[in-house]
Coordinates of C-alpha atoms in Angstrom, one line a residue:
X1 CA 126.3 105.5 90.5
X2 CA 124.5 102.6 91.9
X3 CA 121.3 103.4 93.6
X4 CA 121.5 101.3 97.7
X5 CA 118.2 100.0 99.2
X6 CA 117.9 102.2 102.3
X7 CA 118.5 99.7 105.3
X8 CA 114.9 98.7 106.9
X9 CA 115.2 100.2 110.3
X10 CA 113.2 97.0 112.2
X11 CA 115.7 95.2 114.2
X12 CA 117.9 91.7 113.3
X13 CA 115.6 89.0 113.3
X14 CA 117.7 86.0 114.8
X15 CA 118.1 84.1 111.5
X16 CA 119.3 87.1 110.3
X17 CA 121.6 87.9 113.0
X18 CA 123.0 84.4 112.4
X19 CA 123.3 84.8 108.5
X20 CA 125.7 88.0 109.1
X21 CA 127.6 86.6 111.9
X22 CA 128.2 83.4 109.2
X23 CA 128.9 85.8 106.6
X24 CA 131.7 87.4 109.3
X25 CA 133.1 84.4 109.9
X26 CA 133.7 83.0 106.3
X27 CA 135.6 86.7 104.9
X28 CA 137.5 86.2 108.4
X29 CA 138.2 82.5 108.0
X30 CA 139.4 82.5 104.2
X31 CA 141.4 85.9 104.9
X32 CA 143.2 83.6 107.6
X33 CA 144.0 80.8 105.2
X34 CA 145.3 82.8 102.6
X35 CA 147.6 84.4 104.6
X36 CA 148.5 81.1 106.9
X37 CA 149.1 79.7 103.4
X38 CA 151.5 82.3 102.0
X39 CA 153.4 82.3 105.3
X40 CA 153.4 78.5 105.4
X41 CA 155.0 78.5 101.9
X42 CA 157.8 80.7 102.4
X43 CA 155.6 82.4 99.1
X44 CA 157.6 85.1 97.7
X45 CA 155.2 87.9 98.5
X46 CA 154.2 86.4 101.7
X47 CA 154.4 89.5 103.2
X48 CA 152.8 91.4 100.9
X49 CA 149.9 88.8 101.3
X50 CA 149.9 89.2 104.9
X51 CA 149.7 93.0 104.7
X52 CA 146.7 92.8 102.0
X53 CA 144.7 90.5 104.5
X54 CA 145.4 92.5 107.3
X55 CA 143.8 95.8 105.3
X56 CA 141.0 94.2 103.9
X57 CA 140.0 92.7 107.1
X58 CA 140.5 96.3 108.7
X59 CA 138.0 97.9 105.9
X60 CA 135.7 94.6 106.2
X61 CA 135.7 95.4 110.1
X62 CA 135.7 99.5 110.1
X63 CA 132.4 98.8 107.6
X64 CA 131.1 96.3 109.9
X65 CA 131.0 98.7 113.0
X66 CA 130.4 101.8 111.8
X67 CA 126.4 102.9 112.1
X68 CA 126.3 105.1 108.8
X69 CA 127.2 102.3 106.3
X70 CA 123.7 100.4 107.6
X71 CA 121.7 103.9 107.4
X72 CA 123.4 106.1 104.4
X73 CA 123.5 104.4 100.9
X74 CA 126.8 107.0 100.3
X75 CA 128.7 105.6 103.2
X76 CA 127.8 102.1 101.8
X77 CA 128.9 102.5 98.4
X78 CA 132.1 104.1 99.7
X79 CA 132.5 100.9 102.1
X80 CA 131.7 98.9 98.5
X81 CA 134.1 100.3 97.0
X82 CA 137.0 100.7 99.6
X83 CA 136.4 96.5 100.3
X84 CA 136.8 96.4 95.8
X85 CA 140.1 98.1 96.0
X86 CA 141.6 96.0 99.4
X87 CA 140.3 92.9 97.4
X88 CA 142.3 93.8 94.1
X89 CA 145.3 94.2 95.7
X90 CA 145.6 90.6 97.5
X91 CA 144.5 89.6 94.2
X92 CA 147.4 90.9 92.6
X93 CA 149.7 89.3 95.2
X94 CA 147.7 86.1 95.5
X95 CA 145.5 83.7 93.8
X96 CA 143.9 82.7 96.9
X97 CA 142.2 86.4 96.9
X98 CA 139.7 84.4 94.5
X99 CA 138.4 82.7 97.3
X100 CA 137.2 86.2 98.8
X101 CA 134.9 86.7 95.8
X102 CA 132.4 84.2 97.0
X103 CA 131.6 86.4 100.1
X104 CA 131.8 89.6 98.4
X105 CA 128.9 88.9 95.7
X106 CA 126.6 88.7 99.2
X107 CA 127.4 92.0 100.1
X108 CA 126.5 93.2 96.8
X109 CA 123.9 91.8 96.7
X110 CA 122.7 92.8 99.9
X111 CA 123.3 95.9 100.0
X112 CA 122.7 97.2 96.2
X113 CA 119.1 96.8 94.4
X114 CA 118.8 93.7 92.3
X115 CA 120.1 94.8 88.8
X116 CA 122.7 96.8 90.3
X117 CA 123.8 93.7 92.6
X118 CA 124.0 91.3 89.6
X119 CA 125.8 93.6 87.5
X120 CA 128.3 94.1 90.6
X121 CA 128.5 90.1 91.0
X122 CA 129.3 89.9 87.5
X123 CA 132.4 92.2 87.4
X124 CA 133.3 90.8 90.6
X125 CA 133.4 86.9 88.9
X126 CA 135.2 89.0 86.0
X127 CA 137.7 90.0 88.7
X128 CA 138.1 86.9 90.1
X129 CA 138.5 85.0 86.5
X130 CA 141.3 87.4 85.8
X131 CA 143.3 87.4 88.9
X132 CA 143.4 83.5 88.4
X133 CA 144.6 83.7 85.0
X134 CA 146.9 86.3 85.5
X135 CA 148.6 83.7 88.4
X136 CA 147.8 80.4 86.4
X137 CA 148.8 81.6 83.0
X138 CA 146.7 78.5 81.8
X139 CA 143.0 79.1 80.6
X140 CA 140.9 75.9 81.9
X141 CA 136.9 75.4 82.4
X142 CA 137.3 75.9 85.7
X143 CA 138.6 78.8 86.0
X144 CA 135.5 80.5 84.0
X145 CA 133.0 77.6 86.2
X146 CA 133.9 78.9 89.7
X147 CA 133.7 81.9 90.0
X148 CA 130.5 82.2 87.9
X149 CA 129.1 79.3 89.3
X150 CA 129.9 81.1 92.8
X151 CA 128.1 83.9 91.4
X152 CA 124.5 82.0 90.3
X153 CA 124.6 80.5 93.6
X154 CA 124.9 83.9 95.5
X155 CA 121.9 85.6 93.5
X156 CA 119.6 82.7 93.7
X157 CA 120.2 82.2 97.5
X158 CA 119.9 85.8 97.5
X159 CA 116.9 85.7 95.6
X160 CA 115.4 83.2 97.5
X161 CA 115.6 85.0 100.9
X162 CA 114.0 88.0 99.8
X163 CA 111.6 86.5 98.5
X164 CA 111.0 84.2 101.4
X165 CA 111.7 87.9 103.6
X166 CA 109.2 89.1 101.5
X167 CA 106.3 86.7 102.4
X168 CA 106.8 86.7 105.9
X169 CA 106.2 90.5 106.0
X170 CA 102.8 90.3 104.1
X171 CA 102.3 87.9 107.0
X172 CA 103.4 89.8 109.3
X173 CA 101.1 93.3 107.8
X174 CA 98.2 90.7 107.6
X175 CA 98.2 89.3 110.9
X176 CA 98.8 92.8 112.3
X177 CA 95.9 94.2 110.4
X178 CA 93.8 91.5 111.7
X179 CA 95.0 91.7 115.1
X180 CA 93.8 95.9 114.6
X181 CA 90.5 95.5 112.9
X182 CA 89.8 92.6 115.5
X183 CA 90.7 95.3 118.3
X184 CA 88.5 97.9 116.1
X185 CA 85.6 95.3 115.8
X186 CA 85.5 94.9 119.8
X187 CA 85.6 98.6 120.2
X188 CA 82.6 98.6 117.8
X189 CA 80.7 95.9 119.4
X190 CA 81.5 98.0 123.1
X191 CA 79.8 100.6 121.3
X192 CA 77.5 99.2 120.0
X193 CA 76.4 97.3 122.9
X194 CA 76.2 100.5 124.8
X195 CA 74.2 102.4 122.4
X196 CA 72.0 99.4 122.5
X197 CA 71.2 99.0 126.0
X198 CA 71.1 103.1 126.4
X199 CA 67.9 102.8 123.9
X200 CA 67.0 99.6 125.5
X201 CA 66.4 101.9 128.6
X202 CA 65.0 104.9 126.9
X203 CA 62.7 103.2 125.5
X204 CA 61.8 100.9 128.6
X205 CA 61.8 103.9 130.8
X206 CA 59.8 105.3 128.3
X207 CA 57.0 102.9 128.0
X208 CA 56.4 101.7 131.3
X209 CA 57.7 104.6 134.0
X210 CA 57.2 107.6 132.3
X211 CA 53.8 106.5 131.2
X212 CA 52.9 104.9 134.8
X213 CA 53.5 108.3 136.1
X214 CA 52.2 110.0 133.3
X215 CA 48.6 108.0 134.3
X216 CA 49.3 108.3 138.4
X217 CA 49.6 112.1 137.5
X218 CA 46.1 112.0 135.6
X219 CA 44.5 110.1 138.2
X220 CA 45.1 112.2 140.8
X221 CA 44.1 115.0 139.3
X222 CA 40.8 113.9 138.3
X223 CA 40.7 112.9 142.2
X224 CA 41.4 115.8 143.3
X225 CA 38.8 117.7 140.7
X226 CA 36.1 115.4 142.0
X227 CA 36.9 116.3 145.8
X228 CA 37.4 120.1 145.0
X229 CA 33.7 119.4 143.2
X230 CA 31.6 117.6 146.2
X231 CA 29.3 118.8 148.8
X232 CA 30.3 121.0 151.9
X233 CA 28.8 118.1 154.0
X234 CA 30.9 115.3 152.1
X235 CA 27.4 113.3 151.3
X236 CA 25.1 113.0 148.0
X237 CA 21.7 114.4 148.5
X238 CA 19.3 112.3 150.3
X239 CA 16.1 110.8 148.4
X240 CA 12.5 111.9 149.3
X241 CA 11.9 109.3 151.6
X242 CA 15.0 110.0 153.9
X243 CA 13.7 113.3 154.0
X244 CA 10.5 112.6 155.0
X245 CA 12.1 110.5 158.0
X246 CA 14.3 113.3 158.5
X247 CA 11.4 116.2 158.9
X248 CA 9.7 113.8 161.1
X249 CA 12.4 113.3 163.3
X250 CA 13.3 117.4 163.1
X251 CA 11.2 118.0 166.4
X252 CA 13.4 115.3 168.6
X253 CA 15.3 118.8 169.3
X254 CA 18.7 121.3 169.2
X255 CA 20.5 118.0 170.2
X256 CA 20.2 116.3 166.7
X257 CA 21.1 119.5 165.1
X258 CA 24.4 119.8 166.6
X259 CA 25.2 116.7 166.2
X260 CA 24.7 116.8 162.3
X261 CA 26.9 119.7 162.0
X262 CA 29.7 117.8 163.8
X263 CA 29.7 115.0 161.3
X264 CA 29.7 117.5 158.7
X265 CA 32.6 119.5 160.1
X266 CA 34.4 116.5 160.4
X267 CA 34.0 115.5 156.9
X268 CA 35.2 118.5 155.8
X269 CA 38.3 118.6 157.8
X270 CA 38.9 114.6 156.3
X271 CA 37.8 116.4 152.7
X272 CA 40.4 118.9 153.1
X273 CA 43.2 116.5 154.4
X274 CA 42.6 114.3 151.8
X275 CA 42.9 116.9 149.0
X276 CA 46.0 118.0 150.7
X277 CA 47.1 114.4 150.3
X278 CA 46.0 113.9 146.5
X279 CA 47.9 117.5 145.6
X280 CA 51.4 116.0 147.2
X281 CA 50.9 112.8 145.6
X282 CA 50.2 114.4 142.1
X283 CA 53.2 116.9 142.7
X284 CA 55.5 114.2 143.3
X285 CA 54.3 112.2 140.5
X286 CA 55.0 115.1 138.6
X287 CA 58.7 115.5 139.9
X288 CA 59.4 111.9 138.8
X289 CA 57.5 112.3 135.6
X290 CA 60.1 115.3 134.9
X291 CA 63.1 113.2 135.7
X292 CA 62.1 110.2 134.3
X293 CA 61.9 112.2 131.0
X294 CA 65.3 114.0 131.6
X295 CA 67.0 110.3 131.9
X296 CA 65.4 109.5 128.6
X297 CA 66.7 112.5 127.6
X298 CA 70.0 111.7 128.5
X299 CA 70.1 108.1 127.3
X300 CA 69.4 109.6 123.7
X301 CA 72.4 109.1 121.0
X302 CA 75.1 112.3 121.3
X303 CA 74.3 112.6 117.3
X304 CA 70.4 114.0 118.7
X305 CA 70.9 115.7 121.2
X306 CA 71.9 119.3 120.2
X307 CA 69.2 119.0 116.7
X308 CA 66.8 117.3 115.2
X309 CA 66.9 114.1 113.3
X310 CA 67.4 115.9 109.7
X311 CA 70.5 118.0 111.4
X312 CA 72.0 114.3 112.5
X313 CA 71.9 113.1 109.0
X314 CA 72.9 116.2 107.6
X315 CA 75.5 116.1 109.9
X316 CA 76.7 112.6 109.0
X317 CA 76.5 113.3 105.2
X318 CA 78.6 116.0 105.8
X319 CA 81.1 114.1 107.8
X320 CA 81.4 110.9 105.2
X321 CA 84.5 109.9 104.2
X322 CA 85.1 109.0 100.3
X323 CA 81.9 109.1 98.1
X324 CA 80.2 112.6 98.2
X325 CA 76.9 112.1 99.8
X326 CA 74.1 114.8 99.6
X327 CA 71.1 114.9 102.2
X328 CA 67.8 116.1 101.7
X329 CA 64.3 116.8 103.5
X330 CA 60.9 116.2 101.7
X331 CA 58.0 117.1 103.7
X332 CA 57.0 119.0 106.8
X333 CA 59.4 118.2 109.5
X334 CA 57.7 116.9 112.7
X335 CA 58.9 116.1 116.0
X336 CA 59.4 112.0 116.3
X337 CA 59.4 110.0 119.6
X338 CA 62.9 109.0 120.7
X339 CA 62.9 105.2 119.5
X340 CA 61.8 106.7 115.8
X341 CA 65.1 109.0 115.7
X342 CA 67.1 106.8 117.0
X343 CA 66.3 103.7 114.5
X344 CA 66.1 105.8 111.9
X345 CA 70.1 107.0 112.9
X346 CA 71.2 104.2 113.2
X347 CA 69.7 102.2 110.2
X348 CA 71.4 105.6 107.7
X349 CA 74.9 105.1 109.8
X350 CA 75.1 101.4 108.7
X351 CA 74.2 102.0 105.3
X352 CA 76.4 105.2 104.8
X353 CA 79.2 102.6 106.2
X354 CA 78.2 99.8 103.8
X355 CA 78.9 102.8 100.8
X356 CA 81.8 103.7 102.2
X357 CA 83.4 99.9 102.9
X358 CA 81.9 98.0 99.9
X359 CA 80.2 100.0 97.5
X360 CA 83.2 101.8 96.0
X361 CA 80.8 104.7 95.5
X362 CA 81.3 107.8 93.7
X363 CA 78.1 109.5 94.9
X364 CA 75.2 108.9 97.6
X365 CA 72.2 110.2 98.8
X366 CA 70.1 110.5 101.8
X367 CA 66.4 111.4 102.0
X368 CA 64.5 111.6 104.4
X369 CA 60.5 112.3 103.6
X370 CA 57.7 113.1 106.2
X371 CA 54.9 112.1 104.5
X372 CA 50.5 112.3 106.8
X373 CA 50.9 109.0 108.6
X374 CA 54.4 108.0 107.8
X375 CA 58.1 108.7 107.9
X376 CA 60.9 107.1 105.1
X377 CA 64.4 107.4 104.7
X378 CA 66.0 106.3 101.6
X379 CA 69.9 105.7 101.3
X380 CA 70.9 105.4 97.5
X381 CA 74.5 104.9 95.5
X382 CA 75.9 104.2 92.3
X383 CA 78.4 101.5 93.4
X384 CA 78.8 98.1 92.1
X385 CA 75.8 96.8 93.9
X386 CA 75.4 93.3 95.0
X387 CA 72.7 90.4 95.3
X388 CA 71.2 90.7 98.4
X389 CA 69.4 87.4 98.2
X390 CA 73.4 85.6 97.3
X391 CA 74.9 88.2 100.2
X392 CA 72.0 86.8 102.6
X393 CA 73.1 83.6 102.4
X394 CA 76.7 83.9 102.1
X395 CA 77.9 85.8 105.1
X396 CA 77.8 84.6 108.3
X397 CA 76.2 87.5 109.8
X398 CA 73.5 88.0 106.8
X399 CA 75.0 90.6 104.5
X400 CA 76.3 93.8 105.2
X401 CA 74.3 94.6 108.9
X402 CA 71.1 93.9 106.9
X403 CA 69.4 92.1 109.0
X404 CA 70.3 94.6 111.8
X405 CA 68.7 97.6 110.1
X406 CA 65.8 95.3 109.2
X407 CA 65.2 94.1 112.5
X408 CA 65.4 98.0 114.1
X409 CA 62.5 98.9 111.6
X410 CA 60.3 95.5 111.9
X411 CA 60.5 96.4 115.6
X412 CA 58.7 99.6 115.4
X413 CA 56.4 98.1 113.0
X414 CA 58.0 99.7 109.9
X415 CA 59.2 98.1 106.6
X416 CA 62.8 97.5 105.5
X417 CA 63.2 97.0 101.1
X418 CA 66.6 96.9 99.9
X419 CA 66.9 96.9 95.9
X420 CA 70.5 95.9 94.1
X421 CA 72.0 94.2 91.7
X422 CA 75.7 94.4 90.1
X423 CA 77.0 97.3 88.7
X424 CA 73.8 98.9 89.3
X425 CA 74.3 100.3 92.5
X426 CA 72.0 99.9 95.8
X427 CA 68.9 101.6 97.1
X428 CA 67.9 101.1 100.9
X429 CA 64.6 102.0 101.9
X430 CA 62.7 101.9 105.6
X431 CA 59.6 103.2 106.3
X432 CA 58.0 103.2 109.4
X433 CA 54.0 104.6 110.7
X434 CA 54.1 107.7 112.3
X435 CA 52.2 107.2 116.2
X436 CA 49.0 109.0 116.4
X437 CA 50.5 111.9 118.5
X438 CA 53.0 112.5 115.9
X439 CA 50.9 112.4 112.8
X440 CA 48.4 114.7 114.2

């Protein structure tokens, strides 16, 4: 039994919806004239005639309408098969039944796969070739020409559609896959644009309000150490020659004395407001301190905030789709300012993406090595490589998010090496200096 192409279930396209209602209108308009011609005749089997175009039409028509013949390649081939046998018997009664063969090798064709299509266009020409001998009685060239000629022109129209059906679904798959990876791409860049400006702030709040405070905080407390430190009276000590003037002046009487120990009261009352002052000041520089350090806190990448820098890589080797990519620590771990973990994040997710979109990787690795005064992560594969100096200068954005990664390591002062060539897979490296705080 034949073996029917399931129907496509996208809706008619309107060249195809005016294809079928052509093909309609031809079976309908040659079943009319060989019955108008029987009848016009006086033919003996006029009736005959007129009853085989009537049934033919009716199985044409019940095929046409009903929904399982366009979904179910059974109820097709039954529909095939039923038209065959409506066909045969007004070619028995009529020669003009040849004419019918000419939209029956479309149907075929359309609705059985290719070799089985051809083979049914050839028995149908067959058919049709023996019917018109059978009424002729002669044997001419044209009776063999027609109805295989018919039959060429079928499968090469036939042919031709598909193919040209063909090609206007790649185009169709390639302009909505371009139309999805551009939507995917400005996703990305939203991201990434967020991400960007989220470390932008970090790191701004970082090194100019957190420090400010950090210093006001400092400050005030060395203020307030130095007040806390001074003399009851609030004044240095006096050199010998004030206090000569001072014990020669000590007999003018009780009223200097009391006067003395006014001022000093005084400056110990303006002593103790002041410290007041300087411990409010320092407590709310403290307060801000703490929540300018919670916002950097909370501007940090999701991937570092529940870990440490070696859990988000092992995390994201873990999580890589394709090659098999294994992570590993060298070193004593160390805590690393925000900006560090974050460039250093972001610089393994674009490589580990680059392995996973071009490299065609079997295996990667990740290491990341905490070494006295600096910190290195290496991202190595044995895919098919590349020149980087050739993919510099032939993409339009400088290779594959090279220039990114370098730039996020030059701008902590670190350096950025990438080694490849073809078929020799890639090796990424970025170190950068640890800050003195860290390396200690």
């Amino acid at each position: 039994m034949a073996v029917l192409i399931p129907p496509a279930p996208r809706p008619l396209t309107p060249v195809s919806r005016v294809l079928r209602l052509c093909l309609h209108a031809l079976l309908c308009g040659l079943l009319a004239l060989a019955a108008g011609r029987a009848v016009a005749d006086s033919a003996p089997r006029a009736g005959w005639v007129t009853a085989a175009c009537a049934l033919l039409a009716a199985v044409y028509a019940a095929g046409v309408r009903a929904p399982s013949v366009h979904r179910s390649p059974r109820a097709a081939a039954v529909w095939l098969a039923s038209l065959g046998a409506a066909w045969a018997a007004l070619l028995v009664v009529s020669p003009e039944g040849l004419w019918i063969a000419f939209p029956l090798y479309f149907l075929e064709l359309h609705l059985l796969r290719l070799r089985w299509g051809v083979t049914a266009v050839a028995v149908t020409a067959c058919a049709a070739i023996a019917g018109f001998l059978g009424h002729s009685g002669a044997v001419t060239p044209g009776a063999f020409l027609g109805p295989l000629l018919g039959g060429a022109v079928a499968v090469a129209t036939v042919l031709g559609y598909q193919a040209l059906y063909r090609e206007s679904e790649r185009r169709r798959e390639l302009i909505e896959e371009l139309i999805a990876t551009r939507a995917e791409l400005a996703a990305a860049e939203r991201g990434a644009g967020i991400m960007a400006e989220r470390e932008r702030l970090a790191r701004e709040i970082h090194d100019t309000l957190a420090q400010g405070l950090s210093s006001i905080q400092l400050l005030l407390r060395a203020a307030e150490r130095a007040l806390s430190e001074a003399p009851a009276g609030g004044a240095r000590p006096a050199p010998p020659a004030a206090e000569a003037a001072r014990a020669r002046t000590a007999s003018a009487g009780s009223g200097a004395g009391a006067t003395t120990a006014g001022s000093g009261a005084e400056v110990s009352a303006a002593q103790a407001a002041a410290l007041g002052h300087i411990a409010r000041a320092r407590e709310a520089a403290q307060e801000n301190l703490a929540e300018a350090r919670r916002f950097v806190r909370a501007l940090t990448p999701p991937d570092l905030e529940h870990g440490s820098l070696a859990a988000a890589l092992e995390r994201l080797c873990a999580g890589a789709p394709g090659p098999r990519v294994r992570f590993s620590l060298s070193g004593s771990p160390r805590a690393l300012p925000t900006p560090y973990e974050v460039a250093l994040l972001r610089i393994a997710q674009s490589a580990l993406a680059n392995v996973v979109r071009h490299a065609r990787a079997d295996r990667a690795e990740i290491t990341l090595t905490f070494m006295d005064t600096s910190v290195t992560l290496d991202i190595v594969d044995d895919g098919r490589g590349f020149d980087p100096s050739s993919a510099a200068s032939a993409s339009g954005d400088g290779g594959f998010g090279l220039p990114a990664m370098r730039s996020r390591a030059e701008t902590l002062g670190g350096l950025f090496t990438v080694e490849s060539d073809p078929g020799q897979g890639t090796a990424v490296a970025v170190t950068l200096p640890l800050p003195l705080e860290a390396s200690r």
